[in-house]
């Protein structure tokens, strides 16, 4: 048993193509990859929105003056 | 691999592109240093992360669909033909993976990918200190994995419709990368607006100096270094007339540009350095020795000559670089005053205006020369180049960026809140840092008391 179909390198390499495991799952991997990517954007946007809401709530003009002076 | 020469050529080409990718990584390091140096302390980490996350986001999307776009769209589609079958370059193709029958696709894909990072990074700089990272990262994917690669398919592909019909020639991507990214940045900036305090009440622009000019200039130095890889990656390193399959006769192997027209690494080495020098010399004079603009002028000089740097004489490249820099420097400040555009790092000028001019100038300098080794392609002309520059800067750069930014702005997801901008994007992480430092100091003091 081998996850990429290769059980030995006693072969002529010109006859060999793909050597990654679980060949045949490329399209499923692609779809999962797209979900991972879109999901990341959604998750990140939620985190950022909350971060900005907290920052606006905690806004303190005096503290901001110190931040501004740091340049 | 049919014989030893084929094998050697394949392995050499594989290694050649791989090395260009390593060099081009330095462009991104340089852009990050540059942006952080230009931003103020209260925004440093967000500025750094905004540009750094271009790497994973554009990489995965360029794998998922960007590479397929390049190979599928050279005909438009609908201009010189239909959609091309590019299934071998789709994300679910076995050759887009560990495959002993295809040793080139991975490194060629990566060379293009690093151009994608650059395109997104150019847009990043102009928008520092007020764009939401979430909004920028959507723009990064769009410019890096969609719009620039459409223009590459059209005008930076041996079979692209712009090359066939317009005779478009842009060997080292004045328009294909720089004009489109600069145009895209301008589209975003028009909607995003200036940083708070950038303009006085009467509209007079204020200079917002970089917090660390030293870091900015060293960042551009690194971009120069990475640019070597960029130039080399635009070439095919060694190919025979037979493999090109065009009009070239005889058996002399050559390096070619992306259109498979002959050039040499020697030519682009001459011209890279001479256009860099012309740009720096002109920028030093016009900016009265300002370090930021002198370094940026070096970049603009290269970008201004890049469209024809496969064919120019080095002294021509030097003068083109110098001329372009004078124009873009003047344009930057004119646009800033006239339209209240806050381009924080001069990205629109250095990349957009210089790239646009570079494409147009090549039309005059290379007028009548063949755009391709294949029969029945249009020759290079000023009007073909002007049309190409407008497509790059305006149609695929400015326009989509403006429309998408408008949509984001109407949903309130483009710009950070004013209070956050004043307090600084690093507000929370700075508080957490100070709290952690205070905690550690208190803990160590307590231990010291017991010793």
Short mmCIF file of C-alpha atoms in Angstrom, two decimals:
data_model
loop_
_atom_site.label_atom_id
_atom_site.label_comp_id
_atom_site.label_asym_id
_atom_site.label_seq_id
_atom_site.Cartn_x
_atom_site.Cartn_y
_atom_site.Cartn_z
CA UNK A 1 0.00 0.00 0.00
CA UNK A 2 1.26 3.46 -0.86
CA UNK A 3 -0.57 6.80 -0.76
CA UNK A 4 0.90 7.89 -4.10
CA UNK A 5 1.02 4.54 -5.89
CA UNK A 6 4.82 4.26 -5.65
CA UNK A 7 6.17 1.33 -3.66
CA UNK A 8 9.70 1.37 -5.09
CA UNK A 9 11.98 3.70 -7.08
CA UNK A 10 13.08 0.82 -9.33
CA UNK A 11 11.35 2.51 -12.26
CA UNK A 12 12.16 4.53 -15.37
CA UNK A 13 11.36 8.10 -14.34
CA UNK A 14 10.07 9.01 -17.79
CA UNK A 15 7.08 6.82 -17.04
CA UNK A 16 6.29 8.64 -13.80
CA UNK A 17 4.05 11.69 -13.48
CA UNK A 18 2.40 12.90 -10.29
CA UNK A 19 3.89 11.63 -7.03
CA UNK A 20 1.79 13.40 -4.40
CA UNK A 21 -0.44 11.40 -2.10
CA UNK A 22 -4.14 10.76 -2.66
CA UNK A 23 -4.19 11.54 -6.37
CA UNK A 24 -7.69 12.11 -7.67
CA UNK A 25 -8.66 14.45 -4.85
CA UNK A 26 -7.40 17.60 -6.62
CA UNK A 27 -10.82 19.13 -7.26
CA UNK A 28 -11.98 18.47 -3.70
CA UNK A 29 -8.76 20.04 -2.41
CA UNK A 30 -9.38 23.05 -4.65
CA UNK A 31 -12.90 23.53 -3.30
CA UNK A 32 -11.69 23.18 0.30
CA UNK A 33 -8.96 25.70 -0.47
CA UNK A 34 -11.49 28.23 -1.75
CA UNK A 35 -13.61 27.78 1.38
CA UNK A 36 -10.52 28.26 3.57
CA UNK A 37 -9.62 31.45 1.70
CA UNK A 38 -13.10 33.04 1.75
CA UNK A 39 -13.60 31.96 5.35
CA UNK A 40 -10.38 33.67 6.34
CA UNK A 41 -11.55 37.00 4.92
CA UNK A 42 -14.90 36.73 6.73
CA UNK A 43 -13.27 35.80 10.03
CA UNK A 44 -10.63 38.52 9.78
CA UNK A 45 -13.21 41.21 8.94
CA UNK A 46 -15.23 40.27 12.03
CA UNK A 47 -12.14 40.49 14.26
CA UNK A 48 -11.21 43.87 12.78
CA UNK A 49 -14.73 45.24 13.17
CA UNK A 50 -14.74 44.29 16.86
CA UNK A 51 -11.27 45.76 17.34
CA UNK A 52 -12.35 49.11 15.89
CA UNK A 53 -15.56 49.14 17.91
CA UNK A 54 -13.54 48.60 21.10
CA UNK A 55 -11.06 51.29 20.13
CA UNK A 56 -13.84 53.80 19.45
CA UNK A 57 -15.50 52.95 22.75
CA UNK A 58 -12.25 53.41 24.66
CA UNK A 59 -11.29 56.61 22.85
CA UNK A 60 -9.63 59.08 25.18
CA UNK A 61 -8.58 62.44 23.75
CA UNK A 62 -5.88 62.87 26.39
CA UNK A 63 -4.32 59.49 25.59
CA UNK A 64 -4.59 60.22 21.89
CA UNK A 65 -2.54 63.35 22.45
CA UNK A 66 0.27 61.15 23.77
CA UNK A 67 -0.03 58.83 20.76
CA UNK A 68 0.14 61.76 18.39
CA UNK A 69 3.24 63.16 20.11
CA UNK A 70 5.06 59.84 19.61
CA UNK A 71 4.89 60.59 15.86
CA UNK B 1 13.30 15.25 -21.46
CA UNK B 2 14.27 13.87 -24.87
CA UNK B 3 18.08 14.14 -24.85
CA UNK B 4 20.93 15.55 -22.80
CA UNK B 5 20.63 19.07 -24.28
CA UNK B 6 16.91 19.13 -23.56
CA UNK B 7 17.57 17.86 -20.06
CA UNK B 8 20.23 20.50 -19.43
CA UNK B 9 18.02 23.28 -20.80
CA UNK B 10 15.12 22.16 -18.65
CA UNK B 11 17.17 21.94 -15.47
CA UNK B 12 18.88 25.26 -16.20
CA UNK B 13 15.56 26.98 -16.85
CA UNK B 14 14.06 25.46 -13.70
CA UNK B 15 16.98 26.76 -11.62
CA UNK B 16 17.03 30.13 -13.42
CA UNK B 17 13.44 30.98 -12.51
CA UNK B 18 13.88 29.61 -9.01
CA UNK B 19 16.76 32.04 -8.42
CA UNK B 20 14.71 34.98 -9.72
CA UNK B 21 12.04 34.16 -7.16
CA UNK B 22 14.55 34.31 -4.32
CA UNK B 23 15.77 37.71 -5.55
CA UNK B 24 12.25 39.01 -5.96
CA UNK B 25 11.43 38.17 -2.34
CA UNK B 26 13.65 41.16 -1.52
CA UNK B 27 11.19 43.45 -3.29
CA UNK B 28 8.60 42.57 -0.70
CA UNK B 29 11.02 42.99 2.18
CA UNK B 30 11.88 46.39 0.74
CA UNK B 31 8.25 47.41 0.39
CA UNK B 32 7.56 46.44 4.00
CA UNK B 33 10.54 48.43 5.30
CA UNK B 34 9.57 51.36 3.12
CA UNK B 35 5.99 51.46 4.32
CA UNK B 36 6.83 51.04 7.99
CA UNK B 37 9.46 53.77 7.70
CA UNK B 38 6.94 56.09 6.07
CA UNK B 39 4.22 55.42 8.66
CA UNK B 40 4.09 56.91 12.15
CA UNK B 41 4.95 54.90 15.26
CA UNK B 42 1.37 54.39 16.32
CA UNK B 43 0.66 52.52 13.06
CA UNK B 44 3.80 50.45 12.58
CA UNK B 45 2.63 46.92 13.24
CA UNK B 46 -0.63 47.29 11.33
CA UNK B 47 1.26 48.80 8.41
CA UNK B 48 3.70 45.91 8.44
CA UNK B 49 0.99 43.26 8.67
CA UNK B 50 -1.13 44.91 5.98
CA UNK B 51 1.64 44.40 3.46
CA UNK B 52 2.98 41.13 4.84
CA UNK B 53 -0.37 39.35 4.53
CA UNK B 54 -0.31 40.10 0.80
CA UNK B 55 2.08 37.16 0.60
CA UNK B 56 -0.26 34.35 1.69
CA UNK B 57 -3.45 35.86 0.27
CA UNK B 58 -2.13 36.57 -3.19
CA UNK B 59 -0.17 33.32 -3.25
CA UNK B 60 -3.15 31.06 -2.62
CA UNK B 61 -5.48 32.98 -4.93
CA UNK B 62 -2.88 33.12 -7.68
CA UNK B 63 -2.66 29.35 -7.31
CA UNK B 64 -6.44 28.93 -7.23
CA UNK B 65 -7.28 31.08 -10.28
CA UNK B 66 -4.65 33.71 -11.21
CA UNK B 67 -2.41 31.36 -13.15
CA UNK B 68 -5.35 29.89 -15.01
CA UNK B 69 -6.45 33.42 -16.05
CA UNK B 70 -3.06 34.07 -17.66
CA UNK B 71 -3.27 31.04 -19.90
CA UNK B 72 -7.02 31.20 -20.61
CA UNK B 73 -7.50 34.84 -21.64
CA UNK B 74 -4.89 35.87 -24.26
CA UNK B 75 -7.65 36.19 -26.88
CA UNK B 76 -9.72 38.50 -24.68
CA UNK B 77 -11.81 36.31 -24.95
CA UNK B 78 -13.84 37.56 -27.88
CA UNK B 79 -11.21 39.76 -29.51
CA UNK B 80 -8.86 37.43 -31.39
CA UNK B 81 -10.60 34.20 -30.42
CA UNK B 82 -12.35 32.39 -27.61
CA UNK B 83 -11.35 31.16 -24.19
CA UNK B 84 -8.18 29.07 -24.44
CA UNK B 85 -8.14 25.65 -22.83
CA UNK B 86 -5.90 26.25 -19.83
CA UNK B 87 -6.89 23.20 -17.82
CA UNK B 88 -3.22 22.20 -17.41
CA UNK B 89 -2.73 25.43 -15.43
CA UNK B 90 -5.86 25.15 -13.30
CA UNK B 91 -5.54 24.51 -9.58
CA UNK B 92 -6.88 20.98 -9.91
CA UNK B 93 -4.40 19.97 -12.63
CA UNK B 94 -1.91 17.24 -11.67
CA UNK B 95 0.91 19.31 -13.20
CA UNK B 96 0.20 22.12 -10.71
CA UNK B 97 1.81 19.88 -8.10
CA UNK B 98 4.65 17.47 -7.46
CA UNK B 99 4.96 15.96 -10.92
CA UNK B 100 8.06 14.44 -12.51
CA UNK B 101 6.78 15.12 -16.01
CA UNK B 102 6.61 18.90 -15.52
CA UNK B 103 9.58 20.64 -13.94
CA UNK B 104 8.93 24.18 -15.16
CA UNK B 105 5.36 25.13 -14.27
CA UNK B 106 6.05 25.54 -10.54
CA UNK B 107 8.97 27.93 -10.95
CA UNK B 108 7.35 29.84 -13.81
CA UNK B 109 4.17 30.20 -11.75
CA UNK B 110 6.23 31.47 -8.82
CA UNK B 111 8.04 34.05 -10.97
CA UNK B 112 4.67 35.45 -12.05
CA UNK B 113 3.40 35.21 -8.48
CA UNK B 114 6.17 37.47 -7.23
CA UNK B 115 5.05 40.05 -9.79
CA UNK B 116 1.58 39.69 -8.28
CA UNK B 117 2.89 40.49 -4.82
CA UNK B 118 4.62 43.54 -6.24
CA UNK B 119 1.43 44.80 -7.89
CA UNK B 120 -0.47 44.50 -4.60
CA UNK B 121 2.38 45.99 -2.60
CA UNK B 122 2.47 49.08 -4.81
CA UNK B 123 -1.18 49.74 -3.97
CA UNK B 124 -0.52 49.13 -0.28
CA UNK B 125 1.95 52.00 0.15
CA UNK B 126 -0.28 54.81 -1.01
CA UNK B 127 -3.08 53.89 1.37
CA UNK B 128 -1.16 53.59 4.63
CA UNK B 129 -2.52 54.72 7.99
CA UNK B 130 -6.21 54.90 7.04
CA UNK B 131 -7.38 51.93 4.94
CA UNK B 132 -8.94 48.95 6.71
CA UNK B 133 -6.74 45.90 6.35
CA UNK B 134 -9.83 43.84 5.46
CA UNK B 135 -10.58 46.19 2.55
CA UNK B 136 -6.99 46.35 1.39
CA UNK B 137 -6.64 42.58 1.38
CA UNK B 138 -9.63 42.26 -0.95
CA UNK B 139 -8.02 44.84 -3.21
CA UNK B 140 -4.72 42.94 -2.96
CA UNK B 141 -6.35 39.77 -4.22
CA UNK B 142 -8.10 41.65 -7.03
CA UNK B 143 -5.02 43.48 -8.31
CA UNK B 144 -2.63 40.61 -7.57
CA UNK B 145 -4.63 37.62 -8.79
CA UNK B 146 -7.16 39.11 -11.22
CA UNK B 147 -6.55 42.46 -12.89
CA UNK B 148 -2.80 42.46 -13.43
CA UNK B 149 -2.83 38.91 -14.69
CA UNK B 150 -5.60 39.76 -17.17
CA UNK B 151 -3.38 42.53 -18.53
CA UNK B 152 -0.45 40.11 -18.63
CA UNK B 153 -2.53 37.65 -20.61
CA UNK B 154 -3.50 40.43 -23.04
CA UNK B 155 -0.20 42.31 -23.36
CA UNK B 156 2.56 40.21 -21.84
CA UNK B 157 2.01 36.88 -23.55
CA UNK B 158 3.42 35.76 -26.88
CA UNK B 159 -0.14 35.23 -28.14
CA UNK B 160 -1.85 38.13 -26.36
CA UNK B 161 -4.39 40.07 -28.41
CA UNK B 162 -2.75 43.40 -27.58
CA UNK B 163 0.54 42.13 -28.99
CA UNK B 164 -1.13 40.78 -32.10
CA UNK B 165 -3.38 43.75 -32.88
CA UNK B 166 -1.66 46.74 -31.26
CA UNK B 167 1.96 45.62 -31.51
CA UNK B 168 2.11 46.22 -27.73
CA UNK B 169 5.65 45.97 -26.41
CA UNK B 170 6.39 46.10 -22.69
CA UNK B 171 9.34 43.81 -22.09
CA UNK B 172 9.99 44.57 -18.39
CA UNK B 173 6.47 45.56 -17.42
CA UNK B 174 6.33 49.38 -17.36
CA UNK B 175 2.64 49.09 -18.02
CA UNK B 176 1.89 45.48 -17.22
CA UNK B 177 2.88 45.83 -13.56
CA UNK B 178 3.65 49.45 -12.75
CA UNK B 179 1.08 51.45 -14.71
CA UNK B 180 -1.77 49.15 -13.72
CA UNK B 181 -0.76 49.08 -10.05
CA UNK B 182 -0.27 52.86 -10.00
CA UNK B 183 -3.63 53.38 -11.70
CA UNK B 184 -5.24 50.98 -9.25
CA UNK B 185 -3.68 52.84 -6.31
CA UNK B 186 -5.02 56.14 -7.67
CA UNK B 187 -8.52 54.66 -7.98
CA UNK B 188 -8.42 53.56 -4.34
CA UNK B 189 -6.96 56.86 -3.10
CA UNK B 190 -9.61 58.94 -4.89
CA UNK B 191 -12.30 57.26 -2.80
CA UNK B 192 -10.31 56.65 0.38
CA UNK B 193 -9.36 60.30 0.89
CA UNK B 194 -6.30 61.81 2.54
CA UNK B 195 -4.93 61.09 6.00
CA UNK B 196 -6.40 63.36 8.68
CA UNK B 197 -4.39 66.56 8.78
CA UNK B 198 -2.80 66.09 5.38
CA UNK B 199 -4.41 69.23 4.00
CA UNK B 200 -4.85 72.58 5.72
CA UNK B 201 -8.28 74.22 5.81
CA UNK B 202 -7.42 76.22 2.69
CA UNK B 203 -6.42 73.02 0.86
CA UNK B 204 -2.68 73.50 1.10
CA UNK B 205 -0.98 70.10 1.41
CA UNK B 206 1.17 69.41 4.46
CA UNK B 207 4.25 67.26 4.26
CA UNK B 208 3.84 64.26 6.60
CA UNK B 209 7.49 63.24 6.96
CA UNK B 210 8.37 59.56 7.28
CA UNK B 211 8.96 58.58 10.87
CA UNK B 212 12.21 56.88 9.78
CA UNK B 213 13.75 58.18 6.52
CA UNK B 214 16.67 55.79 6.93
CA UNK B 215 14.40 52.74 6.89
CA UNK B 216 12.54 54.12 3.86
CA UNK B 217 15.68 54.53 1.81
CA UNK B 218 17.12 51.16 2.72
CA UNK B 219 13.76 49.66 1.80
CA UNK B 220 14.07 51.12 -1.68
CA UNK B 221 17.67 49.84 -1.86
CA UNK B 222 16.28 46.35 -1.28
CA UNK B 223 13.65 46.92 -3.96
CA UNK B 224 16.48 47.79 -6.38
CA UNK B 225 18.12 44.48 -5.50
CA UNK B 226 14.95 42.51 -6.00
CA UNK B 227 14.40 44.29 -9.28
CA UNK B 228 17.33 42.32 -10.72
CA UNK B 229 15.36 39.15 -10.18
CA UNK B 230 12.30 40.81 -11.68
CA UNK B 231 14.21 41.67 -14.85
CA UNK B 232 15.72 38.23 -15.20
CA UNK B 233 12.33 36.62 -14.59
CA UNK B 234 10.88 38.54 -17.54
CA UNK B 235 13.20 36.65 -19.89
CA UNK B 236 13.25 33.16 -21.26
CA UNK B 237 16.90 32.32 -20.56
CA UNK B 238 17.77 30.00 -23.47
CA UNK B 239 15.67 28.80 -26.36
CA UNK B 240 16.25 27.60 -29.93
CA UNK B 241 14.58 29.08 -33.04
CA UNK B 242 12.99 25.68 -33.54
CA UNK B 243 11.38 25.82 -30.11
CA UNK B 244 10.12 29.35 -30.74
CA UNK B 245 8.58 28.19 -34.02
CA UNK B 246 8.38 31.68 -35.52
CA UNK B 247 10.16 33.50 -38.31
CA UNK B 248 13.70 33.38 -36.86
CA UNK B 249 15.99 31.31 -39.10
CA UNK B 250 19.22 29.40 -38.37
CA UNK B 251 20.19 27.49 -35.25
CA UNK B 252 21.42 30.24 -32.89
CA UNK B 253 19.99 29.84 -29.41
CA UNK B 254 19.11 33.04 -27.61
CA UNK B 255 17.56 34.57 -24.54
CA UNK B 256 14.21 36.17 -25.33
CA UNK B 257 11.75 38.53 -23.75
CA UNK B 258 8.28 37.28 -22.79
CA UNK B 259 7.15 37.69 -26.42
CA UNK B 260 9.90 35.24 -27.48
CA UNK B 261 11.71 38.02 -29.37
CA UNK B 262 15.48 37.92 -28.97
CA UNK B 263 17.43 39.95 -26.40
CA UNK B 264 20.38 39.28 -24.10
CA UNK B 265 21.01 39.36 -20.37
CA UNK B 266 23.88 41.72 -21.21
CA UNK B 267 21.47 44.20 -22.80
CA UNK B 268 19.14 44.31 -19.85
CA UNK B 269 22.06 44.61 -17.42
CA UNK B 270 23.36 47.67 -19.28
CA UNK B 271 19.95 49.24 -19.49
CA UNK B 272 18.78 48.46 -15.96
CA UNK B 273 21.80 50.21 -14.49
CA UNK B 274 21.81 53.12 -16.89
CA UNK B 275 18.10 53.87 -16.47
CA UNK B 276 18.48 53.56 -12.69
CA UNK B 277 21.35 56.04 -12.85
CA UNK B 278 19.52 58.46 -15.14
CA UNK B 279 16.56 58.42 -12.78
CA UNK B 280 18.65 58.98 -9.65
CA UNK B 281 20.66 61.81 -11.21
CA UNK B 282 17.58 63.64 -12.42
CA UNK B 283 15.71 63.07 -9.15
CA UNK B 284 18.60 64.41 -7.08
CA UNK B 285 18.58 67.66 -9.04
CA UNK B 286 14.82 68.13 -9.30
CA UNK B 287 14.24 67.31 -5.62
CA UNK B 288 17.26 69.33 -4.49
CA UNK B 289 18.97 66.30 -3.01
CA UNK B 290 15.99 64.88 -1.13
CA UNK B 291 16.88 61.30 -0.21
CA UNK B 292 13.32 59.91 -0.48
CA UNK B 293 12.83 61.26 -3.99
CA UNK B 294 16.35 60.45 -5.16
CA UNK B 295 15.85 56.79 -4.26
CA UNK B 296 12.33 56.81 -5.68
CA UNK B 297 13.71 58.46 -8.81
CA UNK B 298 16.00 55.49 -9.32
CA UNK B 299 12.97 53.21 -9.33
CA UNK B 300 11.00 55.55 -11.59
CA UNK B 301 13.94 55.73 -13.98
CA UNK B 302 14.03 51.96 -14.35
CA UNK B 303 10.25 51.75 -14.66
CA UNK B 304 10.20 54.51 -17.29
CA UNK B 305 12.65 52.63 -19.49
CA UNK B 306 11.47 49.10 -18.76
CA UNK B 307 9.05 48.77 -21.67
CA UNK B 308 11.94 48.93 -24.14
CA UNK B 309 14.95 47.98 -22.04
CA UNK B 310 15.37 44.79 -24.07
CA UNK B 311 16.21 46.91 -27.13
CA UNK B 312 17.38 50.39 -26.06
CA UNK B 313 20.92 51.64 -26.17
CA UNK B 314 22.13 52.18 -22.58
CA UNK B 315 22.51 55.93 -23.06
CA UNK B 316 18.98 56.08 -24.43
CA UNK B 317 17.84 54.20 -21.31
CA UNK B 318 19.66 56.73 -19.13
CA UNK B 319 18.02 59.74 -20.79
CA UNK B 320 14.58 58.12 -20.77
CA UNK B 321 14.97 57.37 -17.06
CA UNK B 322 15.99 60.96 -16.36
CA UNK B 323 13.21 62.48 -18.47
CA UNK B 324 10.49 60.34 -16.93
CA UNK B 325 11.57 61.21 -13.39
CA UNK B 326 11.29 64.94 -13.99
CA UNK B 327 7.75 64.52 -15.32
CA UNK B 328 6.52 62.21 -12.56
CA UNK B 329 8.00 64.36 -9.80
CA UNK B 330 6.17 67.40 -11.13
CA UNK B 331 2.97 65.43 -11.66
CA UNK B 332 2.98 64.03 -8.13
CA UNK B 333 2.87 67.45 -6.52
CA UNK B 334 0.51 68.89 -9.12
CA UNK B 335 -2.02 66.10 -8.58
CA UNK B 336 -1.63 66.42 -4.82
CA UNK B 337 -2.40 70.15 -4.89
CA UNK B 338 -5.06 70.05 -7.58
CA UNK B 339 -7.06 66.96 -6.62
CA UNK B 340 -6.14 66.59 -2.93
CA UNK B 341 -4.78 63.09 -3.46
CA UNK B 342 -2.70 61.87 -0.53
CA UNK B 343 -0.30 59.37 -2.09
CA UNK B 344 1.72 58.73 1.05
CA UNK B 345 4.73 57.10 -0.63
CA UNK B 346 4.51 58.46 -4.18
CA UNK B 347 3.32 55.09 -5.48
CA UNK B 348 1.04 56.52 -8.14
CA UNK B 349 3.83 58.74 -9.45
CA UNK B 350 6.75 56.31 -9.28
CA UNK B 351 4.83 53.33 -10.63
CA UNK B 352 1.73 54.67 -12.36
CA UNK B 353 2.90 57.79 -14.17
CA UNK B 354 6.38 56.42 -14.85
CA UNK B 355 4.94 53.15 -16.15
CA UNK B 356 2.44 54.93 -18.37
CA UNK B 357 5.11 57.23 -19.81
CA UNK B 358 7.48 54.31 -20.26
CA UNK B 359 5.00 52.45 -22.43
CA UNK B 360 4.28 55.53 -24.57
CA UNK B 361 7.95 56.46 -24.99
CA UNK B 362 8.71 52.93 -26.19
CA UNK B 363 6.17 53.49 -28.96
CA UNK B 364 8.28 56.33 -30.35
CA UNK B 365 11.68 54.79 -29.67
CA UNK B 366 10.81 51.38 -31.15
CA UNK B 367 8.43 52.63 -33.87
CA UNK B 368 8.16 50.14 -36.74
CA UNK B 369 10.07 47.34 -35.00
CA UNK B 370 8.49 43.88 -34.88
CA UNK B 371 6.59 43.16 -31.70
CA UNK B 372 6.90 39.40 -32.09
CA UNK B 373 8.85 36.70 -33.91
CA UNK B 374 5.58 35.42 -35.35
CA UNK B 375 4.04 36.39 -38.70
CA UNK B 376 1.15 38.83 -39.09
CA UNK B 377 1.57 40.60 -35.73
CA UNK B 378 1.26 44.41 -35.71
CA UNK B 379 4.53 46.34 -35.45
CA UNK B 380 5.31 48.62 -32.51
CA UNK B 381 3.76 52.09 -32.90
CA UNK B 382 3.15 55.14 -30.68
CA UNK B 383 -0.62 54.77 -31.02
CA UNK B 384 -0.54 51.06 -30.17
CA UNK B 385 1.54 51.84 -27.11
CA UNK B 386 -0.71 54.74 -26.07
CA UNK B 387 -3.76 52.51 -26.34
CA UNK B 388 -1.91 49.90 -24.30
CA UNK B 389 -0.94 52.41 -21.61
CA UNK B 390 -4.56 53.58 -21.31
CA UNK B 391 -5.75 49.97 -21.00
CA UNK B 392 -3.17 49.24 -18.29
CA UNK B 393 -3.45 52.41 -16.22
CA UNK B 394 -7.08 53.30 -16.82
CA UNK B 395 -9.22 50.37 -17.91
CA UNK B 396 -7.68 47.58 -15.80
CA UNK B 397 -6.15 49.76 -13.07
CA UNK B 398 -7.97 52.95 -12.12
CA UNK B 399 -11.51 52.04 -13.17
CA UNK B 400 -12.07 48.77 -11.27
CA UNK B 401 -10.28 50.13 -8.19
CA UNK B 402 -12.46 53.24 -8.17
CA UNK B 403 -15.71 51.32 -8.60
CA UNK B 404 -14.89 48.65 -6.03
CA UNK B 405 -13.70 51.27 -3.54
CA UNK B 406 -16.91 53.23 -4.06
CA UNK B 407 -18.91 50.12 -3.28
CA UNK B 408 -16.81 49.40 -0.18
CA UNK B 409 -17.11 53.00 0.96
CA UNK B 410 -20.87 52.96 0.63
CA UNK B 411 -20.92 49.90 2.91
CA UNK B 412 -18.61 51.60 5.42
CA UNK B 413 -15.89 48.98 5.10
CA UNK B 414 -13.14 50.93 3.32
CA UNK B 415 -11.73 53.44 5.80
CA UNK B 416 -10.92 53.12 9.48
CA UNK B 417 -12.92 55.26 11.97
CA UNK B 418 -11.49 58.74 12.63
CA UNK B 419 -10.97 58.00 16.33
CA UNK B 420 -8.89 54.95 15.46
CA UNK B 421 -6.87 56.96 12.95
CA UNK B 422 -6.06 59.58 15.59
CA UNK B 423 -5.35 57.06 18.35
CA UNK B 424 -3.32 54.87 16.01
CA UNK B 425 -3.99 51.47 14.49
CA UNK B 426 -1.66 49.83 17.00
CA UNK B 427 -3.62 51.15 19.97
CA UNK B 428 -4.74 47.78 21.34
CA UNK B 429 -1.52 45.93 20.65
CA UNK B 430 0.43 48.81 22.22
CA UNK B 431 -1.70 48.65 25.38
CA UNK B 432 -1.23 44.88 25.52
CA UNK B 433 2.51 45.30 25.03
CA UNK B 434 2.78 47.88 27.82
CA UNK B 435 0.69 45.72 30.15
CA UNK B 436 2.87 42.68 29.43
CA UNK B 437 6.07 44.65 30.00
CA UNK B 438 4.72 46.06 33.28
CA UNK B 439 3.72 42.57 34.40
CA UNK B 440 7.15 41.11 33.64
CA UNK B 441 8.95 43.98 35.39
CA UNK B 442 6.74 43.58 38.46
CA UNK B 443 7.34 39.81 38.52
CA UNK B 444 11.11 40.17 38.21
CA UNK B 445 11.19 42.88 40.87
CA UNK B 446 9.30 40.54 43.19
CA UNK B 447 11.82 37.75 42.53
CA UNK B 448 14.70 40.18 43.10
CA UNK B 449 13.28 41.12 46.52
CA UNK B 450 13.37 37.47 47.61
CA UNK B 451 16.96 36.82 46.51
#
